[in-house]
Coordinates of C-alpha atoms in Angstrom, one line a residue:
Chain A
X1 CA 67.6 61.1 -2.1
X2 CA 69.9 60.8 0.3
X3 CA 71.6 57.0 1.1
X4 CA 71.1 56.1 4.7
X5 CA 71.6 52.3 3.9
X6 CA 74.6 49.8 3.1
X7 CA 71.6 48.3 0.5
X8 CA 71.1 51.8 -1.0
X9 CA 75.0 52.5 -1.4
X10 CA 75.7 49.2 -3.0
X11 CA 72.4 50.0 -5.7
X12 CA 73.9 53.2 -5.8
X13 CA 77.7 51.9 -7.0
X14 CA 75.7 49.1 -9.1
X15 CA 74.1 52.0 -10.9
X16 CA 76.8 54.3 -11.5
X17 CA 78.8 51.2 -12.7
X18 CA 76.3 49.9 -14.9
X19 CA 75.7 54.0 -16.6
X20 CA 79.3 53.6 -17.2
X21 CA 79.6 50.2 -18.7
X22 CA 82.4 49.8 -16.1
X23 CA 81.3 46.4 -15.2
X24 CA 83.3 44.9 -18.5
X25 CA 86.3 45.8 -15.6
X26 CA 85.0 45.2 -12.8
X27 CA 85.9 41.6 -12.0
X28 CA 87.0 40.5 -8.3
X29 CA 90.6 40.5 -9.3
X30 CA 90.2 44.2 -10.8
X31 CA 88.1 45.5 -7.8
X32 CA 90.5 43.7 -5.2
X33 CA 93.6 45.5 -6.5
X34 CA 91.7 48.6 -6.7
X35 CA 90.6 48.5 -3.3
X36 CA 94.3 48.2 -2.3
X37 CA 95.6 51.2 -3.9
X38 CA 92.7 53.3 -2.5
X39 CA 94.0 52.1 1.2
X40 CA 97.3 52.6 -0.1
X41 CA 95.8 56.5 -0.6
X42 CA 94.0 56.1 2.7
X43 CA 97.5 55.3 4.7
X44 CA 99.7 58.3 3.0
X45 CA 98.3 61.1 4.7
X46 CA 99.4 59.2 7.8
X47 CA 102.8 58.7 6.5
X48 CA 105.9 59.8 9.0
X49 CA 103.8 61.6 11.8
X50 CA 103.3 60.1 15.3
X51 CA 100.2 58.3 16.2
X52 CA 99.3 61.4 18.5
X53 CA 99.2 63.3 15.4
X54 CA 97.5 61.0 13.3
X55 CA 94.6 61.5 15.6
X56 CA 94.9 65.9 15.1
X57 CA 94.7 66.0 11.3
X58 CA 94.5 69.7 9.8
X59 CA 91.0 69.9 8.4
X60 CA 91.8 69.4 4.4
X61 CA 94.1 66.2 5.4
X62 CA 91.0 65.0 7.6
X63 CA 89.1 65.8 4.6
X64 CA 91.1 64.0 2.1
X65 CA 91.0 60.7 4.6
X66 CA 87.5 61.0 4.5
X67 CA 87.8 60.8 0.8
X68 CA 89.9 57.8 0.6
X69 CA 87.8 56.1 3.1
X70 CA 84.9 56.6 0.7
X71 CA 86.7 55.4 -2.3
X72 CA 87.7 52.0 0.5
X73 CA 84.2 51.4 1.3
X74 CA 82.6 51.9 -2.5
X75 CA 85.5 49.2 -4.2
X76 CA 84.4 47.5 -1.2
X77 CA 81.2 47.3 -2.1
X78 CA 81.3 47.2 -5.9
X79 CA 83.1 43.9 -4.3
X80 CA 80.3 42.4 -2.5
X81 CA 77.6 43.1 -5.6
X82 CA 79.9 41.4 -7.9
X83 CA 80.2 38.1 -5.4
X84 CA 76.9 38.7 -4.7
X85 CA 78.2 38.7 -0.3
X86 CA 76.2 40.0 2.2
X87 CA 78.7 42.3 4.3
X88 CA 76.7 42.9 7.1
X89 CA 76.4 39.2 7.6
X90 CA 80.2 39.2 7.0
X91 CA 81.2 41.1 9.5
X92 CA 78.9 39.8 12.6
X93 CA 80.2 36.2 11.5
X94 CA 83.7 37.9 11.6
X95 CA 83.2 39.7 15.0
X96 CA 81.9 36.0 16.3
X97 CA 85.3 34.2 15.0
X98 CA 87.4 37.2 16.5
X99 CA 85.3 37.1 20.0
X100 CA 85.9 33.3 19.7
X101 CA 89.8 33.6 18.9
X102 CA 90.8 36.5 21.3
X103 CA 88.7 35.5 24.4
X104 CA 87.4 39.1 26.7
X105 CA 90.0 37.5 29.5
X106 CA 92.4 36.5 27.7
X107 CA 93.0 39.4 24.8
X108 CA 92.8 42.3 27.1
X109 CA 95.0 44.7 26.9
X110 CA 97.0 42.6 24.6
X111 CA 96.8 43.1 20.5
X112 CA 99.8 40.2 20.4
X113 CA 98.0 38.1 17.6
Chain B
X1 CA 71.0 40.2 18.2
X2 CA 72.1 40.3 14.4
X3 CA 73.3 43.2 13.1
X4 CA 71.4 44.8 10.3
X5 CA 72.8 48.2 9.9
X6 CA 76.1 50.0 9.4
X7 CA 75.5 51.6 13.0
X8 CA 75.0 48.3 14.6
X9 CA 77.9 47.7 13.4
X10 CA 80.2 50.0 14.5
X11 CA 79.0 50.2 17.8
X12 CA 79.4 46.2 17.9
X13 CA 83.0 47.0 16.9
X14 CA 83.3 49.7 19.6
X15 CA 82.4 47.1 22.0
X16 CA 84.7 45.0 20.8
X17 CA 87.7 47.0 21.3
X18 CA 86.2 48.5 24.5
X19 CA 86.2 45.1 26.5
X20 CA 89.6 44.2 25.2
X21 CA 91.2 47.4 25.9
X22 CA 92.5 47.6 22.6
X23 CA 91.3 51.1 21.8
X24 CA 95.1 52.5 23.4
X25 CA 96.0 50.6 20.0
X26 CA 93.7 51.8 18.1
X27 CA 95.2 55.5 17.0
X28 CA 94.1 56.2 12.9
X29 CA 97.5 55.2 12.1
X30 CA 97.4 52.1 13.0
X31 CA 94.1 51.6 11.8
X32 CA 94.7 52.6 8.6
X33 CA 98.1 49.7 8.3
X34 CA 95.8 47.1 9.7
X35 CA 93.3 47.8 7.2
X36 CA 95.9 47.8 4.2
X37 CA 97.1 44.6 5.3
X38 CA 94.2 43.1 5.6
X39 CA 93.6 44.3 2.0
X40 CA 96.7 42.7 0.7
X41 CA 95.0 39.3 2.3
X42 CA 92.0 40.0 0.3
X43 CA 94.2 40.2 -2.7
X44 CA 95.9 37.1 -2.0
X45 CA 93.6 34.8 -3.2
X46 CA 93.4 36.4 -6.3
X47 CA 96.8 36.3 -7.3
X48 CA 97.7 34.3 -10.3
X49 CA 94.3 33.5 -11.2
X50 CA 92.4 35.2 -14.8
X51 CA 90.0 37.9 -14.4
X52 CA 87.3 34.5 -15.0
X53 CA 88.3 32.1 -12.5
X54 CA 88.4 35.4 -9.6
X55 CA 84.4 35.7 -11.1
X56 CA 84.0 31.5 -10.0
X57 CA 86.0 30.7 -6.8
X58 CA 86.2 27.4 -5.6
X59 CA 83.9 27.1 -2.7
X60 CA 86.7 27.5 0.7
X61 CA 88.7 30.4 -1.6
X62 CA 85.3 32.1 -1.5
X63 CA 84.6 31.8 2.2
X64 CA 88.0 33.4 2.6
X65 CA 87.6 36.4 0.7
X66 CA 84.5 37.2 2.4
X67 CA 86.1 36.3 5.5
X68 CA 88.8 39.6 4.0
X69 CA 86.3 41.5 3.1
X70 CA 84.9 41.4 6.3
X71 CA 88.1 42.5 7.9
X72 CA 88.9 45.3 5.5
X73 CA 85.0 46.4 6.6
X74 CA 85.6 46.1 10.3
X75 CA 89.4 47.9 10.1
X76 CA 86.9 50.8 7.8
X77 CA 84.8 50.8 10.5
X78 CA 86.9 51.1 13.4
X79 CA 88.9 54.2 11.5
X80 CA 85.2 55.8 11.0
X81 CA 84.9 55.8 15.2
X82 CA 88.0 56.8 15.9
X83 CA 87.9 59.6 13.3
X84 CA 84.3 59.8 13.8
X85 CA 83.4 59.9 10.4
X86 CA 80.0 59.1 8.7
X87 CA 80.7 56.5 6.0
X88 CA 77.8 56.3 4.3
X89 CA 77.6 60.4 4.2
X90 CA 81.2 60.3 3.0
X91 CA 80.7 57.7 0.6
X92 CA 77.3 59.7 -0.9
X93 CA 79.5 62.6 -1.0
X94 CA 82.8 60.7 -2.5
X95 CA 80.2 59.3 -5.6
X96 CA 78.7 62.7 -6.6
X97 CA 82.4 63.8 -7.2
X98 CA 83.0 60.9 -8.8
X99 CA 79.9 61.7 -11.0
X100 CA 81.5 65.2 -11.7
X101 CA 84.5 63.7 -12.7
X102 CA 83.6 60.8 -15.2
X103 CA 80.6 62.4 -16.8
X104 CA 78.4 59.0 -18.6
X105 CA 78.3 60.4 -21.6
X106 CA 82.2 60.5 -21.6
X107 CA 82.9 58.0 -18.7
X108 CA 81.2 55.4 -20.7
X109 CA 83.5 52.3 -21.5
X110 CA 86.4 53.5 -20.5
X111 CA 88.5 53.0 -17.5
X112 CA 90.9 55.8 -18.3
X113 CA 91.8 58.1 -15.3
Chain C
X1 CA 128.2 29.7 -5.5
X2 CA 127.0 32.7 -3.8
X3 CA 124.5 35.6 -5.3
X4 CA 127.3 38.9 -5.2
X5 CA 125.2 41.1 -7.1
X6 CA 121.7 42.3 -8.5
X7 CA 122.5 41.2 -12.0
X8 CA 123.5 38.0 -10.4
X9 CA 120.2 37.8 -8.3
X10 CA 118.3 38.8 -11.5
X11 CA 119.8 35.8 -13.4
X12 CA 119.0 33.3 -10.3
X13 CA 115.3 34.6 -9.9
X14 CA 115.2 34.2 -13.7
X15 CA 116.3 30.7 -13.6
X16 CA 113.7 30.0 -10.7
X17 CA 111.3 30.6 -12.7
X18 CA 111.8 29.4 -15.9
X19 CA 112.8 25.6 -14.2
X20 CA 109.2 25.9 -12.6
X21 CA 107.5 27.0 -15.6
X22 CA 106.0 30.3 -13.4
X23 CA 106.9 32.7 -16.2
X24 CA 103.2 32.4 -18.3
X25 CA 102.0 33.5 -14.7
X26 CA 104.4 36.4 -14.6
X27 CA 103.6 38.9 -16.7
X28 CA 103.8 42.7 -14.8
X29 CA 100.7 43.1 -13.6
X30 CA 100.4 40.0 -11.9
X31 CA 104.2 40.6 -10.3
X32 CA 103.0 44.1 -9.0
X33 CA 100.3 42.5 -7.2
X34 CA 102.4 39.6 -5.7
X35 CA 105.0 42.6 -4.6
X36 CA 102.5 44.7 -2.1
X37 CA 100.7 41.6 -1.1
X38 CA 104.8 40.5 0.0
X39 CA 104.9 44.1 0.8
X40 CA 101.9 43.5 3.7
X41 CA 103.1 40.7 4.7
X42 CA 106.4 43.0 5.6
X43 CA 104.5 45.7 7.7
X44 CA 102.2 42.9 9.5
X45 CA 104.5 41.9 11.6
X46 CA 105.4 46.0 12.5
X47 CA 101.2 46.2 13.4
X48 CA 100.6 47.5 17.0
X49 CA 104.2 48.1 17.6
X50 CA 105.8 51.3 18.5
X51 CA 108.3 53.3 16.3
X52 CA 111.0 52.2 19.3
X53 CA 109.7 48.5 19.2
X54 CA 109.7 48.5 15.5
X55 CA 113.8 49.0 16.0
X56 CA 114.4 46.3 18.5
X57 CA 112.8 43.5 17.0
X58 CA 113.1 40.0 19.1
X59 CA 115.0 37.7 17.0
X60 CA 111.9 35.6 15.0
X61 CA 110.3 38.4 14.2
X62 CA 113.4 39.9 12.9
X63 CA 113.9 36.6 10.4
X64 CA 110.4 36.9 9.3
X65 CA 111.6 40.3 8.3
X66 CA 114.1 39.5 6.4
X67 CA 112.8 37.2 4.9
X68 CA 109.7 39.1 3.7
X69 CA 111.9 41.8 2.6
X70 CA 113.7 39.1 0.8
X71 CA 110.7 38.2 -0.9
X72 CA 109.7 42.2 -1.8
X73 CA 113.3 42.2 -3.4
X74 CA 112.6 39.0 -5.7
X75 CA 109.6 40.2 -7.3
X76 CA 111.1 43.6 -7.7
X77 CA 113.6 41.8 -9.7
X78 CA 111.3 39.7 -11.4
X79 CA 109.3 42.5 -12.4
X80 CA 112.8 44.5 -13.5
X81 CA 113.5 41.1 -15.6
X82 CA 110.1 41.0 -17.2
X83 CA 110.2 45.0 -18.1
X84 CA 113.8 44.6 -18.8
X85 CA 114.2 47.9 -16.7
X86 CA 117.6 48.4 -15.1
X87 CA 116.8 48.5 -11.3
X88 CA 119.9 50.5 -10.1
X89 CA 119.7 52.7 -13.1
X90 CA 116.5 53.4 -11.8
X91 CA 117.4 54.1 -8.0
X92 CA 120.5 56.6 -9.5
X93 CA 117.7 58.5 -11.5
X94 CA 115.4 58.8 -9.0
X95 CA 117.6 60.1 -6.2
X96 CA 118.6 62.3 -8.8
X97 CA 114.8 63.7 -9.2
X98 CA 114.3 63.0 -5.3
X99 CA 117.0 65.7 -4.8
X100 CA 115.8 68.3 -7.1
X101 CA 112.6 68.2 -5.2
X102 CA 113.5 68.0 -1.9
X103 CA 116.9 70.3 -1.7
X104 CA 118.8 70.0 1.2
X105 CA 118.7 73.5 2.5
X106 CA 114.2 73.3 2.6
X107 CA 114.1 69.7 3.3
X108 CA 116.2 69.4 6.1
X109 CA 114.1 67.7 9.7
X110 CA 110.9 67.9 7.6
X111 CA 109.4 65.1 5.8
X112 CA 106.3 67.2 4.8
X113 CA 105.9 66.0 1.5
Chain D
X1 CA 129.7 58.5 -10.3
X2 CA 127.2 56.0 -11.2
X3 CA 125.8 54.0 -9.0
X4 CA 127.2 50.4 -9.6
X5 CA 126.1 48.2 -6.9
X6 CA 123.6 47.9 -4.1
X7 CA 126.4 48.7 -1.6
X8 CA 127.2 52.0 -3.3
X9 CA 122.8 52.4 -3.8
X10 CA 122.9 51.6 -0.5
X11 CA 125.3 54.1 0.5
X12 CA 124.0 56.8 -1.7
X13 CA 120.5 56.4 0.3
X14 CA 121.7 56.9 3.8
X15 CA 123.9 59.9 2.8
X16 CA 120.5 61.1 1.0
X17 CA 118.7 61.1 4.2
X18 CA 121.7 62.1 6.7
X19 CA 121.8 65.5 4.5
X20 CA 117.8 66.3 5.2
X21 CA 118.0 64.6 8.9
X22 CA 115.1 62.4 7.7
X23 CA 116.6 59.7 10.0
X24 CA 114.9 60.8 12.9
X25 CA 111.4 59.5 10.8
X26 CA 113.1 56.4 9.2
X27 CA 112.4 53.9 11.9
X28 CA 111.2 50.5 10.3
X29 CA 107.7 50.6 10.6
X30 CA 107.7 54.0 8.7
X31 CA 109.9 52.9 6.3
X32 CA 107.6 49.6 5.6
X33 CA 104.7 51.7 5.8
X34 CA 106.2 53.9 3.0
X35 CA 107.2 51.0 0.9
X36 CA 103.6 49.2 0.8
X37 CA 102.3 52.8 -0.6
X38 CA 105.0 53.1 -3.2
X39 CA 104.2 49.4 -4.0
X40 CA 100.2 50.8 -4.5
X41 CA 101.4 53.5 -6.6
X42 CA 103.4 50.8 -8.8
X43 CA 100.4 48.5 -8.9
X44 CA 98.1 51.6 -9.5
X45 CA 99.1 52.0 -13.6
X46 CA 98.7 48.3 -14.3
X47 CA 94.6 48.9 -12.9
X48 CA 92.1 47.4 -15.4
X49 CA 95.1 46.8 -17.7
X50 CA 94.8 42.7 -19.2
X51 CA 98.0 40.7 -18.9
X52 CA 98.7 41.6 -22.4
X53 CA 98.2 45.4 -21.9
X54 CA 100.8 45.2 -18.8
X55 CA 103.5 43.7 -21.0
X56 CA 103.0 46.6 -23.4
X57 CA 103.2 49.9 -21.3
X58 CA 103.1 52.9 -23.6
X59 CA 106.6 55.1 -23.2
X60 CA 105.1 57.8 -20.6
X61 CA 103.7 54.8 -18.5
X62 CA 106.4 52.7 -18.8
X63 CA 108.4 55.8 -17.4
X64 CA 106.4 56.1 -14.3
X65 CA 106.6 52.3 -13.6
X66 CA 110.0 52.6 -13.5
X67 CA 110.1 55.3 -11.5
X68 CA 107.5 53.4 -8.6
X69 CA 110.3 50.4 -9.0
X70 CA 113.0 52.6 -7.8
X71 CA 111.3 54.0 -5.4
X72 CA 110.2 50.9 -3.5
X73 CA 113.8 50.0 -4.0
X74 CA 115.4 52.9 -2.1
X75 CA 112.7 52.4 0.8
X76 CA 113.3 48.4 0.8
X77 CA 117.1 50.0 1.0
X78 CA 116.5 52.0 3.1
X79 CA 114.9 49.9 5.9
X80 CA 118.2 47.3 5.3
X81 CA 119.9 49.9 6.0
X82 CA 118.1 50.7 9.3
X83 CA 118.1 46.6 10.6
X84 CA 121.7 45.9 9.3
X85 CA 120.3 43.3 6.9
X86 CA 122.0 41.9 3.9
X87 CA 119.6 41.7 1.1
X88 CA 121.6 39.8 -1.7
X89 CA 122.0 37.2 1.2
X90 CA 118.2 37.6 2.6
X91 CA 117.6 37.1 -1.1
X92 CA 119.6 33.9 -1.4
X93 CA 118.1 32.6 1.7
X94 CA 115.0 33.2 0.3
X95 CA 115.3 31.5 -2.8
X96 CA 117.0 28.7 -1.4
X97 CA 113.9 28.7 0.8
X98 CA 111.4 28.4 -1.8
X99 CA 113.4 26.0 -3.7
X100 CA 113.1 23.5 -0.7
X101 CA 109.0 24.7 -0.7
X102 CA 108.2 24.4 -4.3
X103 CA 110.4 21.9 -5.7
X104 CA 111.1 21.8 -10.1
X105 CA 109.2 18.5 -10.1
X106 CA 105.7 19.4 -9.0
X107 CA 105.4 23.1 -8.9
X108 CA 106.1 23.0 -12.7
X109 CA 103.3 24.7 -14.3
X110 CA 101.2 25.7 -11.2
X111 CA 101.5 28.8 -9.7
X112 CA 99.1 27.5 -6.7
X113 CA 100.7 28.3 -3.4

């Protein structure tokens, strides 16, 4: 069955979690740091080479990004099950703060924060 | 117009960019060190405390991490257009390997890799 | 009287930290984590810039440079202090192993790792 | 001939990277980009590790920790190197710094920033 939902992936890492009794670890300090070597993982590929090539990546170095992203988005999740945060909602209150903070006239062309 | 899926989402953040002219920014590269930095602000909160008191944040330390969290998801995002890349497929795919690799019957209590 | 050396630096950050009572906090886990959340807060400022702006930093951004690095350094040491692990020792060896791997004649213009 | 002092660590990494021409890819935000993933690969054995467990690293562990510390070293030299910074001064700053921010009286004990 495949998952076509944020809701069905976050059931989905609860479930694997919970066949593992990985939950004993999986406290938000714990998840946090994981999350932070798996972008750690996520930025190596992209080590040393231009930006123009960063967007060209030979097919098994686009693969293993793709990877690493996964592994981003699942401590992600296994995050927002464990403080029990919406993410969805997260981000459209996020976007609203940014639209807020870097105004359409003002930001453009700019990404001086 | 709330946003209730992962699409919705990204094309919310595609906007984004898109009105500020960010997107000449925006190469994976770049993507991928604002999302690890944004990940290191996630982990800020948590330094110092036990693995209990990051399970019952005081109420503002709370609405900060989620306010992370929604960055790191937005940075994911973003990377996922720009390398046009399904997360949700990927992520499917990234936990059946993981199954392969920590099997329950020996996965099971341990956090060993 | 100023800090001349690492051993020196060692002893001051040691001193820091036992006046203020920080060392219950400090054990290495903790320290790694406070290291590459100093470590983002180093590359933050580099966000959005281009490898030739990263070299020509305008003055502030410069000091909040140094003084990030400044703070990678401490808890490097603090973590060296806690391990008792000799941190130039460590450099000399690893250089050592770094050359073995990446001889000059192969390695030379390529950072392919 | 060991290696004695930062200057002389400092000194061995720039001849290091003269030999392979890495130079041409050691502009500060590569290097910082480098150091923040060797800081995730330090951080990466102390994962689901309790306080107590990170003060007791078993020899083979222990090894590759040390290992991580060098290596975030020679990049954290190596990017001194690259801005002409001083990093037993930057250090000294720094501490002086943070003894202005937290003085002995009331940060004694608390590890809240």
């Amino acid at each position: 069955m495949p998952i076509t939902s944020l809701e069905q992936l976050a059931a989905a890492v609860k479930e694997f979690g919970r066949e593992r009794d990985w939950h004993q670890y999986h406290d938000p300090k714990n998840l946090t740091a994981a999350l932070i070597v798996e972008a750690a993982e996520l930025l190596e590929p992209f080590q040393w080479l231009t930006p123009e090539e960063s967007l060209n990546l030979p097919a098994p170095k686009r693969e293993a990004v793709r990877q690493e992203m996964a592994d981003v988005l699942i401590y992600l999740v296994s995050l927002a099950n464990c403080l029990d945060i919406d993410l969805l909602r997260a981000a459209e209150d996020k976007l609203a703060i940014n639209a807020a903070k870097y105004p359409v006239e003002k930001a453009r062309g700019s990404c001086a924060k």
